[in-house]
PDB file of C-alpha atoms and ligand atoms in Angstrom:
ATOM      1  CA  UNK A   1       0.000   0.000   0.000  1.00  0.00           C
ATOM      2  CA  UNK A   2       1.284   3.692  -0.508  1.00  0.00           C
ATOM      3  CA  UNK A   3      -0.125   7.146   0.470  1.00  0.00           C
ATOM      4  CA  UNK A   4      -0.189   9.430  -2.527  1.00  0.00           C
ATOM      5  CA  UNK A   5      -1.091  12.787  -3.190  1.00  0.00           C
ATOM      6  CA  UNK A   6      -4.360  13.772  -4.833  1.00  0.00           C
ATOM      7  CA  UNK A   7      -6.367  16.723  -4.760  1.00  0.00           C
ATOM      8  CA  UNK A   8      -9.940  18.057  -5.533  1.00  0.00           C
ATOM      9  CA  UNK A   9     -11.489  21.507  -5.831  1.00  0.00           C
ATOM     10  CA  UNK A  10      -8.352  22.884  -5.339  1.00  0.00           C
ATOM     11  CA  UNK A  11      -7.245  21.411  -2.256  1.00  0.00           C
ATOM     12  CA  UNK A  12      -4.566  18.533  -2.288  1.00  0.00           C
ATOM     13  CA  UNK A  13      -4.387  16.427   0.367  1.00  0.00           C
ATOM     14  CA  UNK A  14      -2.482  12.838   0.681  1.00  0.00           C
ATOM     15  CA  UNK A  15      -4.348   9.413   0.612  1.00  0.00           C
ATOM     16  CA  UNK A  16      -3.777   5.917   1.137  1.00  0.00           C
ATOM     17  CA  UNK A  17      -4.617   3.665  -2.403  1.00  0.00           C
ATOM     18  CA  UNK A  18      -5.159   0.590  -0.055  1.00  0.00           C
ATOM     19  CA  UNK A  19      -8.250   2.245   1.944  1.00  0.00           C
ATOM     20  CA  UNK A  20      -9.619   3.537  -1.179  1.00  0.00           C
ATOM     21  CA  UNK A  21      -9.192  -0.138  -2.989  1.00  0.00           C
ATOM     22  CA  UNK A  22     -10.984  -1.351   0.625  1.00  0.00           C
ATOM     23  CA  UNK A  23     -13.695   1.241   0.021  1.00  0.00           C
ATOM     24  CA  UNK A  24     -16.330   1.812   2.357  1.00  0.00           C
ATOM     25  CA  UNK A  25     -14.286   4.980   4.341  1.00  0.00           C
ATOM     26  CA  UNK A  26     -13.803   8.895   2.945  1.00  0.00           C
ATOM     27  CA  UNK A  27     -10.143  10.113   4.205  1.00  0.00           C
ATOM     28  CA  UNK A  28      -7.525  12.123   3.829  1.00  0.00           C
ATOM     29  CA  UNK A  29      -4.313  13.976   4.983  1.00  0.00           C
ATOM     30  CA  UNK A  30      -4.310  17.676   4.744  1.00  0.00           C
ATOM     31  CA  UNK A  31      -1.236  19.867   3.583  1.00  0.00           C
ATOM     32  CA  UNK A  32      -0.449  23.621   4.331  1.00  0.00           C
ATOM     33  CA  UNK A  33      -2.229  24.560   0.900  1.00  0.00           C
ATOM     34  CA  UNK A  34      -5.871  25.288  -0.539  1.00  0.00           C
ATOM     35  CA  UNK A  35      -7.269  27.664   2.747  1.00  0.00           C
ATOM     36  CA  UNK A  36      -8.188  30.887   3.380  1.00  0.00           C
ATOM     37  CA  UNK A  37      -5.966  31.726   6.730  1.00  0.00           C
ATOM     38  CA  UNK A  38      -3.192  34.540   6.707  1.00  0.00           C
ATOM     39  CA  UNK A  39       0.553  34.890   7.972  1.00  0.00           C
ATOM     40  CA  UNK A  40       2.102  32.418   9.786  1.00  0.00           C
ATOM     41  CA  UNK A  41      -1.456  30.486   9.441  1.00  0.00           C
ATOM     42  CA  UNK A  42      -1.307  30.415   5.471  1.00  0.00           C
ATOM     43  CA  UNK A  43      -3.376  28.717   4.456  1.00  0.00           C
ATOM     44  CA  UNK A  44      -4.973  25.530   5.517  1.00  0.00           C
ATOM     45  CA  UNK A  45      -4.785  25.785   9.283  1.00  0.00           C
ATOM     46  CA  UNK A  46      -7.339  23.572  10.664  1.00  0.00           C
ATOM     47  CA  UNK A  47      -6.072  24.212  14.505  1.00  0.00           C
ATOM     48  CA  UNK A  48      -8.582  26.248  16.660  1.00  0.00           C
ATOM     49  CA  UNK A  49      -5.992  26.611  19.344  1.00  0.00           C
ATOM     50  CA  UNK A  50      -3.179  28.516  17.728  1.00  0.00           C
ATOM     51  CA  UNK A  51      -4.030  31.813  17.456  1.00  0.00           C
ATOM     52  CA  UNK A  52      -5.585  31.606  14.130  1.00  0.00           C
ATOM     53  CA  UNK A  53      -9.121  33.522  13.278  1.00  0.00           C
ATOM     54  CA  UNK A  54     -11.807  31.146  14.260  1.00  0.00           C
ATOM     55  CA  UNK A  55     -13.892  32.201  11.444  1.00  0.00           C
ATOM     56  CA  UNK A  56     -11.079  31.373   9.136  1.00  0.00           C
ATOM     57  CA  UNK A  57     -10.283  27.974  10.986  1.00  0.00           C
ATOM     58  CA  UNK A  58     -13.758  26.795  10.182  1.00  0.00           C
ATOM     59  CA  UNK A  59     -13.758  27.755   6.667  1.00  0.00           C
ATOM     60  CA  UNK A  60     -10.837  25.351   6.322  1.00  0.00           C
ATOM     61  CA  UNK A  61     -12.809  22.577   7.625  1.00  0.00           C
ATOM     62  CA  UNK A  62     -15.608  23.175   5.591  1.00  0.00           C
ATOM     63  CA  UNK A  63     -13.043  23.105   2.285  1.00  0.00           C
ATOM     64  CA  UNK A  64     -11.034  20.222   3.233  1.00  0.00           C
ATOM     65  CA  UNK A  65     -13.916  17.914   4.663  1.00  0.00           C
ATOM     66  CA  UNK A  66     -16.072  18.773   1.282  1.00  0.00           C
ATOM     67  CA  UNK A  67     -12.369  17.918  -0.851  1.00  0.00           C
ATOM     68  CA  UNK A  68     -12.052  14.644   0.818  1.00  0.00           C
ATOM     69  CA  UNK A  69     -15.532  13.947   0.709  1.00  0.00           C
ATOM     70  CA  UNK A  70     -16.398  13.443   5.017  1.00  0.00           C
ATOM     71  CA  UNK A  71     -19.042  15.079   6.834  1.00  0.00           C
ATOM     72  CA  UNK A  72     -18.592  18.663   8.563  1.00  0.00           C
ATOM     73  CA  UNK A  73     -21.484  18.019  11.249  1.00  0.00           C
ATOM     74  CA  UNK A  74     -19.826  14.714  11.899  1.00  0.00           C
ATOM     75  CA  UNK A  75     -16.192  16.138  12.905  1.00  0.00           C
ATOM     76  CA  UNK A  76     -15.197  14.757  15.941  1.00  0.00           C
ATOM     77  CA  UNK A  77     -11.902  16.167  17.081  1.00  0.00           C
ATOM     78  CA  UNK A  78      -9.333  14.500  19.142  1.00  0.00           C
ATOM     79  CA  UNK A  79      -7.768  16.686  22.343  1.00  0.00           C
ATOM     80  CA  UNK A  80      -3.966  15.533  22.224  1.00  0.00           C
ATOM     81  CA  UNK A  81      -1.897  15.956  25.308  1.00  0.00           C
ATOM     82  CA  UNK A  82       0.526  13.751  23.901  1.00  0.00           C
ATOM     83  CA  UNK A  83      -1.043  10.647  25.979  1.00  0.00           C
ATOM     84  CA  UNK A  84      -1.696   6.882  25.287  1.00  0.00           C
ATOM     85  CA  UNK A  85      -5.500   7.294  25.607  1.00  0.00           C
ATOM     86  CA  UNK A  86      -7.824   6.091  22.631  1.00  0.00           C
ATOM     87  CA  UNK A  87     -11.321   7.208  23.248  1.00  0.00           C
ATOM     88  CA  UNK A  88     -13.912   5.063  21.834  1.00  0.00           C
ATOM     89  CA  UNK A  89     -16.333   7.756  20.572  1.00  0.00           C
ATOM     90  CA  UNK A  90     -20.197   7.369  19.693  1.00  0.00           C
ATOM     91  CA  UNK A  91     -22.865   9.164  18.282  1.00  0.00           C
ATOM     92  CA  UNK A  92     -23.021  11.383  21.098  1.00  0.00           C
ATOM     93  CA  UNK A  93     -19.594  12.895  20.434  1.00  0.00           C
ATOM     94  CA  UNK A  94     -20.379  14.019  17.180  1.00  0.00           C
ATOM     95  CA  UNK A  95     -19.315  18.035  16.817  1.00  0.00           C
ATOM     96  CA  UNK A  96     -17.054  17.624  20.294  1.00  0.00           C
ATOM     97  CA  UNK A  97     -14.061  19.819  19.753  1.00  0.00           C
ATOM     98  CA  UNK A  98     -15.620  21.654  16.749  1.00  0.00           C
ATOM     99  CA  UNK A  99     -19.520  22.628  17.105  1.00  0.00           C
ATOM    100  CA  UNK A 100     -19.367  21.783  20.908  1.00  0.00           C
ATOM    101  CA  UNK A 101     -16.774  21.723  23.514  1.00  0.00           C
ATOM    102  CA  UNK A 102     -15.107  18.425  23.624  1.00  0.00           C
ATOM    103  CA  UNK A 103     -14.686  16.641  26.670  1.00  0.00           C
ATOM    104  CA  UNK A 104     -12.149  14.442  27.053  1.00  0.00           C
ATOM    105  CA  UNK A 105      -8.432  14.301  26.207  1.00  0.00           C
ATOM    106  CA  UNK A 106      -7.240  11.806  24.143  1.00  0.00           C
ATOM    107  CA  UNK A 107      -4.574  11.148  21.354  1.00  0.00           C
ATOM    108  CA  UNK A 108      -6.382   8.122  20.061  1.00  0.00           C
ATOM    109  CA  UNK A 109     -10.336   7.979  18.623  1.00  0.00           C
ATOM    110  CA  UNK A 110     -12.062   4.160  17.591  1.00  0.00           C
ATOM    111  CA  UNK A 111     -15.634   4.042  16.319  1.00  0.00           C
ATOM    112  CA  UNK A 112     -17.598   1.658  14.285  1.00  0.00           C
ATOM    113  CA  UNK A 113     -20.171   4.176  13.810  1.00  0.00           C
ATOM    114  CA  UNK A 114     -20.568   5.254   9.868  1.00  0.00           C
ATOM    115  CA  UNK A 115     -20.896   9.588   9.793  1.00  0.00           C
ATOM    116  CA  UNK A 116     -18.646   9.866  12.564  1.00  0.00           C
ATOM    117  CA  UNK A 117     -15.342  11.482  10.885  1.00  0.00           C
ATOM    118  CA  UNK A 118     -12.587  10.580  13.412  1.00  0.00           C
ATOM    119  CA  UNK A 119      -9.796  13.588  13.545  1.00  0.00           C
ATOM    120  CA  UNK A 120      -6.345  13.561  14.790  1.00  0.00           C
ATOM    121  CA  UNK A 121      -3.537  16.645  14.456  1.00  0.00           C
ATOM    122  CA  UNK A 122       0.006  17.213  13.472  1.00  0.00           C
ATOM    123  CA  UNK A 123       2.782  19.375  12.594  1.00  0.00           C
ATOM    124  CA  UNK A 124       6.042  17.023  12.861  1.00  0.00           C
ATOM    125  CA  UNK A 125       4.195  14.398  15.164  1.00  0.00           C
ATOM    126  CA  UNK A 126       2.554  11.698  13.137  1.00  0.00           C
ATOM    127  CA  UNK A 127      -1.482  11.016  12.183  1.00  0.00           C
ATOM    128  CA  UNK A 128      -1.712   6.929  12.515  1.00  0.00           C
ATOM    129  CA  UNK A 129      -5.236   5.819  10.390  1.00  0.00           C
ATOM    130  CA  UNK A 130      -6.465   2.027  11.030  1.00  0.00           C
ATOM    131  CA  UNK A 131      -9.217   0.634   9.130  1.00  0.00           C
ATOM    132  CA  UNK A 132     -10.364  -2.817   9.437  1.00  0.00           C
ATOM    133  CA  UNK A 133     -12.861  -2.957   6.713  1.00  0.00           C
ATOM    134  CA  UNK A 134     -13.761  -6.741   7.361  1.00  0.00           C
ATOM    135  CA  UNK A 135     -15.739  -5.457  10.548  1.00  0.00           C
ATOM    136  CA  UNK A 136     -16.102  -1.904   9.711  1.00  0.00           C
ATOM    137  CA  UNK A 137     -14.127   0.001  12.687  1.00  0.00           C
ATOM    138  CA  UNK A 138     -11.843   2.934  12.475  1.00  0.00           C
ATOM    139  CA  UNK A 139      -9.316   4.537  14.670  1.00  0.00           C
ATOM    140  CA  UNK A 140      -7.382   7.443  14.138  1.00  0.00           C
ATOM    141  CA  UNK A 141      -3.696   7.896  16.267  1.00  0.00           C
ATOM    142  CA  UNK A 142      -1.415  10.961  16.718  1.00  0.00           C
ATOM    143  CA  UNK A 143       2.147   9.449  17.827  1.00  0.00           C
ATOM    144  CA  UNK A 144       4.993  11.704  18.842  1.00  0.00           C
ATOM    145  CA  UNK A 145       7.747  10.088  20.288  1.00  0.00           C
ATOM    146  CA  UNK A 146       5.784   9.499  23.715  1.00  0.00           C
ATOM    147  CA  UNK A 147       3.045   7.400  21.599  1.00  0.00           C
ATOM    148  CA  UNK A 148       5.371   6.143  19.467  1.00  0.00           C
ATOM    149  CA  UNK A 149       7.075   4.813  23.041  1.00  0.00           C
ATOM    150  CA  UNK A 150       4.078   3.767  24.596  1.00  0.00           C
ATOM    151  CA  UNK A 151       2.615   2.205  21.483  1.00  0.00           C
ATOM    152  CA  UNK A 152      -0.558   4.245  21.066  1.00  0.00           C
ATOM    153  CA  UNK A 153      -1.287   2.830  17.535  1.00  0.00           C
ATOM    154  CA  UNK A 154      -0.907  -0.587  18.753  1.00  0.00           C
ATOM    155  CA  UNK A 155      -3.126   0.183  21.929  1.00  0.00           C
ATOM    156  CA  UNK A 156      -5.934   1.507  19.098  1.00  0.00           C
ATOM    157  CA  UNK A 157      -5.152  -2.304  17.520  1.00  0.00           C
ATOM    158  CA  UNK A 158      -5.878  -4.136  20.265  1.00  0.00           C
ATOM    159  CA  UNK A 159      -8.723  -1.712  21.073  1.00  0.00           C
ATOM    160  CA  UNK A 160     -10.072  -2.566  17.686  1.00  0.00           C
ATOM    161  CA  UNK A 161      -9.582  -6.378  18.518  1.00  0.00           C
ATOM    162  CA  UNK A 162     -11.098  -6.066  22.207  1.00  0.00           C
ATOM    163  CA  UNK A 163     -14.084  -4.378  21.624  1.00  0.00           C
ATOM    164  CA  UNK A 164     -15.024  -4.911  17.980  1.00  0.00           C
ATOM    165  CA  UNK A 165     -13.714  -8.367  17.688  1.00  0.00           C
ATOM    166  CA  UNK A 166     -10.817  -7.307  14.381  1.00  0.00           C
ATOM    167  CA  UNK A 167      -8.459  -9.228  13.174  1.00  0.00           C
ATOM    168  CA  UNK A 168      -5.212  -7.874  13.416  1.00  0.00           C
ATOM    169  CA  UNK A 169      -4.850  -9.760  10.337  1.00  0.00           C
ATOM    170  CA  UNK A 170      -7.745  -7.141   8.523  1.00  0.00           C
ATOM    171  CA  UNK A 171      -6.657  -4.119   9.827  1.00  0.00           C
ATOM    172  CA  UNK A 172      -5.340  -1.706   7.228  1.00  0.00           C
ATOM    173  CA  UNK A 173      -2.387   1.189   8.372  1.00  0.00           C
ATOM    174  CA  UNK A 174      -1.610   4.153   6.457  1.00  0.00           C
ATOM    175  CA  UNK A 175       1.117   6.724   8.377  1.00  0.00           C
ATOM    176  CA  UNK A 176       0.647   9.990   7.079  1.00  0.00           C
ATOM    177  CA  UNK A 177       3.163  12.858   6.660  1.00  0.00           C
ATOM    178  CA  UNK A 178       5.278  13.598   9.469  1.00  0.00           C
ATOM    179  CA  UNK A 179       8.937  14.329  10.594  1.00  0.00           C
ATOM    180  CA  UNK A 180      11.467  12.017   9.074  1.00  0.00           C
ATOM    181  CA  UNK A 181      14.499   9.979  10.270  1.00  0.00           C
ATOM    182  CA  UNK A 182      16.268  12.820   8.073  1.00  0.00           C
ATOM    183  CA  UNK A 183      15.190  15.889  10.389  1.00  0.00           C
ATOM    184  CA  UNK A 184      14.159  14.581  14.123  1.00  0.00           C
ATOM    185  CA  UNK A 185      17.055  14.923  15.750  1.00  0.00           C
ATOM    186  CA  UNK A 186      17.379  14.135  19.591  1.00  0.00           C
ATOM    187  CA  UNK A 187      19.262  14.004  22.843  1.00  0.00           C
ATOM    188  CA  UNK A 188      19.459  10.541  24.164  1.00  0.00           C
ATOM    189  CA  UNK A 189      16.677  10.550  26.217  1.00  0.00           C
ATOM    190  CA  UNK A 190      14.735   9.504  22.832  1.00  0.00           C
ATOM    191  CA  UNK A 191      16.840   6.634  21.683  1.00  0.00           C
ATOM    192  CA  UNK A 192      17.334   5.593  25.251  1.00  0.00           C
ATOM    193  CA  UNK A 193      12.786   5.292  25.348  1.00  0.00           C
ATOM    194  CA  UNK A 194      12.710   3.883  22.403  1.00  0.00           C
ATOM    195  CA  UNK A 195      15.288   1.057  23.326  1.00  0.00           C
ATOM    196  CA  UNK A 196      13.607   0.648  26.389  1.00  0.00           C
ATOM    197  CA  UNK A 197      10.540  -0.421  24.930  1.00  0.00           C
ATOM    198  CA  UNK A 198      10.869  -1.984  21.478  1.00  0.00           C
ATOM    199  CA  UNK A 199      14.142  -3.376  22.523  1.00  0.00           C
ATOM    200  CA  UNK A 200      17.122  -4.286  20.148  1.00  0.00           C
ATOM    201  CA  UNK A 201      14.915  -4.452  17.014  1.00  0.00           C
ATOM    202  CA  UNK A 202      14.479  -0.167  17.278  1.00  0.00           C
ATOM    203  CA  UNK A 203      18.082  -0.217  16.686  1.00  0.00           C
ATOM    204  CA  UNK A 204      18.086   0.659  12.947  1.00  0.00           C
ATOM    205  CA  UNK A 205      15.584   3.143  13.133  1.00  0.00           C
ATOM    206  CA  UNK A 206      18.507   5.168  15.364  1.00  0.00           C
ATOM    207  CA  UNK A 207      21.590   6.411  13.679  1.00  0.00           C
ATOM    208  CA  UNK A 208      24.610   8.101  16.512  1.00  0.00           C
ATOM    209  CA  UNK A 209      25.090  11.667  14.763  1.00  0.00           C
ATOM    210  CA  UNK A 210      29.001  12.664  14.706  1.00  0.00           C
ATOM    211  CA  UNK A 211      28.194  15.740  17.318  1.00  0.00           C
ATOM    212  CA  UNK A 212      26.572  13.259  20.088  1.00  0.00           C
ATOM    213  CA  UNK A 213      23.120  13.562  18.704  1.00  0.00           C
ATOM    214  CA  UNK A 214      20.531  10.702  17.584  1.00  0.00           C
ATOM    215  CA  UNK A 215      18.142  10.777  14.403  1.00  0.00           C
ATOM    216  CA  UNK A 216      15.319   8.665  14.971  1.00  0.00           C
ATOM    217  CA  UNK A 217      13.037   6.920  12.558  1.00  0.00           C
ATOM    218  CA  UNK A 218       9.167   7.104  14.571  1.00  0.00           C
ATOM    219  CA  UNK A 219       7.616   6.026  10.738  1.00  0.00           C
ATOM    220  CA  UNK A 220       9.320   3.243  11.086  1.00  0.00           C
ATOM    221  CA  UNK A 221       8.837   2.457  14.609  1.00  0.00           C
ATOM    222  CA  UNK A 222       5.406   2.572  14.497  1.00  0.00           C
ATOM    223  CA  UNK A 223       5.303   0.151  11.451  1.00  0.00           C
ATOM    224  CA  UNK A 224       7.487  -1.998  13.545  1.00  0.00           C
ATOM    225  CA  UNK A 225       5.065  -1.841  16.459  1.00  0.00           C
ATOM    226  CA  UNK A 226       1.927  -2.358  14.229  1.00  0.00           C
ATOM    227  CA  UNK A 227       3.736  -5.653  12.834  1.00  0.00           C
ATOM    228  CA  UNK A 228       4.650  -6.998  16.197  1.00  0.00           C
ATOM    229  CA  UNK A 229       0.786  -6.412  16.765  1.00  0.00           C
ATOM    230  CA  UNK A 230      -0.299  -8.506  14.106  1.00  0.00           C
ATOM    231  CA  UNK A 231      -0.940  -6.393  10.715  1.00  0.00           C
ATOM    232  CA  UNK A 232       0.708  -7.451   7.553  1.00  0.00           C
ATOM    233  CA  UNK A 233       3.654  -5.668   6.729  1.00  0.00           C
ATOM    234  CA  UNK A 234       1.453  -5.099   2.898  1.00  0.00           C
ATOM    235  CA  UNK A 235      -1.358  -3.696   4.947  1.00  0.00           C
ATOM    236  CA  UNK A 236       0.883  -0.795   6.362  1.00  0.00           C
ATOM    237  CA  UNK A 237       1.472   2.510   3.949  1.00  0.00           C
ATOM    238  CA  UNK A 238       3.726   5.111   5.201  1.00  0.00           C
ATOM    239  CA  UNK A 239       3.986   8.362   3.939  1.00  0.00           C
ATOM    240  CA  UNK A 240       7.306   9.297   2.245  1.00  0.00           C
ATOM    241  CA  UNK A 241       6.755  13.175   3.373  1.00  0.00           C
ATOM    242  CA  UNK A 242       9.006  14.399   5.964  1.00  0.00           C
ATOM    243  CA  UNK A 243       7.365  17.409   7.345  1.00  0.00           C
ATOM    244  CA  UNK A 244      10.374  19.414   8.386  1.00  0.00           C
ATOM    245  CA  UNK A 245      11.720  18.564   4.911  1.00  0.00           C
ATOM    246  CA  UNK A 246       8.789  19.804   3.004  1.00  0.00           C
ATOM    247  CA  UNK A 247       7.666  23.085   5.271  1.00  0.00           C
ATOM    248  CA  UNK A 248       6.730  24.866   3.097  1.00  0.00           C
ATOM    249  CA  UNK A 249       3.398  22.250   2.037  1.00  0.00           C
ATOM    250  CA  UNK A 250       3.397  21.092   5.380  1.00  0.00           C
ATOM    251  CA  UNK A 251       3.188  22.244   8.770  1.00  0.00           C
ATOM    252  CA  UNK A 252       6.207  21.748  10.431  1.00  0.00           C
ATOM    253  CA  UNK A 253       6.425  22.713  14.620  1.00  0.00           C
ATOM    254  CA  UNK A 254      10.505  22.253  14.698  1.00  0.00           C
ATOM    255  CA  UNK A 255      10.729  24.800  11.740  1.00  0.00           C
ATOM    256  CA  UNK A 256       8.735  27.166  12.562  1.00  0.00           C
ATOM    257  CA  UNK A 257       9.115  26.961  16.261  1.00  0.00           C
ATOM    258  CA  UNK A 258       6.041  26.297  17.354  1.00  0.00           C
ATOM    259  CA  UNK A 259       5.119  29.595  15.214  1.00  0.00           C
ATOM    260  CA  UNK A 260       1.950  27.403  13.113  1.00  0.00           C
ATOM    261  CA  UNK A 261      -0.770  26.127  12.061  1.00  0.00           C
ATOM    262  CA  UNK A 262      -2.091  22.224  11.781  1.00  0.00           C
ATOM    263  CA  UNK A 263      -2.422  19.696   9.343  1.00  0.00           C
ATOM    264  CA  UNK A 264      -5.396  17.046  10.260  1.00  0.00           C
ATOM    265  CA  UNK A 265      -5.823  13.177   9.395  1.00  0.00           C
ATOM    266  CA  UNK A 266      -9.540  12.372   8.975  1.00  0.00           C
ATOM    267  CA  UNK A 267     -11.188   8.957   8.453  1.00  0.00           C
ATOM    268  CA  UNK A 268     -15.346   8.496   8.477  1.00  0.00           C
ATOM    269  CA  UNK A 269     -16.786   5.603   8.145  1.00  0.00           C
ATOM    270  CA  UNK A 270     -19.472   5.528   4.828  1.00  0.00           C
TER     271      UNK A 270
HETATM  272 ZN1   ZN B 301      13.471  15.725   6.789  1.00  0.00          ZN
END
């Protein structure tokens, strides 16, 4: 499977082919382009809590969920704190964090409920989107390095498996744009998590940098994470985009020093 870039109406955004093959799910990665915000919020900002114009925030939403073809009343928007929570949300949820006040925090959202469009942030950090389409649930992940540590995608796996009954087997991964092995560059307090809990396997997704720092891979860790789960290593897509890399079409927190907006990963259920 591979994520690849697409776009409609004017706005591009990134895909995976293997969801859209799967059918039955609208979704889509968003990029810095096709909005209507200004300055350091040009142009697609779809983050209320930035500093950006609301007005213009929700005019963004309204353009990218009509491009990738989700619902706008059915938005429901996750509350990251950079946790290993995955909130299984329902019908009541719908609007939370968007047309109501959402309450809960959570960097991890499951449903099985179709209209629901499951939303997740980023700007470096990476969006995670799981579809089993064999029993029709959805989760959508942001993973920093804490998640990627604490294995939030896998938690949303066994989540899936727990209380939907999927197969790891079914489950479909696409990891969407985010900062690369190239550009995250670390003390040792990264490597020395990341050791911790994947063990010697996360070795070669850590290279020693000749002025005592560490690059670390987190695309790859989290595909290594959702194969020791149980997905097929052909069911999981990862995005090619390195955020810091590509900042200007992509949001990117280490570039711009926090000075930003945010890209979104949305997945509904049809
Ligand atoms: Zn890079």
């Amino acid at each position: 499977m591979n994520i690849n870039e697409t776009s409609r109406n004017g706005i591009p955004f990134l895909t995976c082919d293997g969801f859209d093959a799967a059918g039955g799910v609208a979704h889509g990665f968003s990029t810095r382009e096709g909005g209507v915000s200004e300055g350091i919020f040009a142009s697609l900002n779809l983050g209320f809590c930035r500093g950006d114009d609301r007005e213009k925030v929700l005019e963004n939403y309204r353009r990218f969920t009509s491009a990738i073809g989700v619902d706008y009343e059915g938005l429901v928007l996750s509350n990251q704190v950079h946790g290993d929570i995955v909130r299984t949300v329902t019908t009541a949820d719908k609007g939370k964090g968007i047309h109501s006040k959402g309450d809960y925090e959570a960097d991890g959202l499951i449903t099985d409920v179709p209209g629901i469009c499951l939303t997740i942030f980023g700007a470096d950090c990476l969006p995670i989107l799981l579809y089993d389409p064999v029993r029709r649930v959805i989760a959508a992940v942001h993973a920093g390095w804490r998640g990627t540590v604490n294995g939030i995608a896998a938690k949303a796996v066994d989540k899936m498996v727990q209380i939907y009954g999927s197969r790891p087997e079914d489950v479909l991964a696409a990891i969407g744009p985010g900062i690369s092995m190239c550009c995250f560059e670390t003390d040792e307090d990264v490597p020395n998590a990341v050791t911790e809990a994947f063990g010697a396997c996360a070795l070669k997704h850590i290279q020693f940098q000749e002025n005592g720092k560490f690059h670390v891979d987190l695309k790859g860790l989290n595909a290594l994470r959702l194969e020791k789960t149980g997905l097929l290593p052909e069911h999981i897509a990862v995005s090619t985009v390195c955020t810091m890399c590509q900042h200007d079409r992509f949001w990117s927190h280490r570039y711009t020093h926090g000075e930003r907006g945010s890209q979104a990963a949305m997945l509904q259920l049809l």
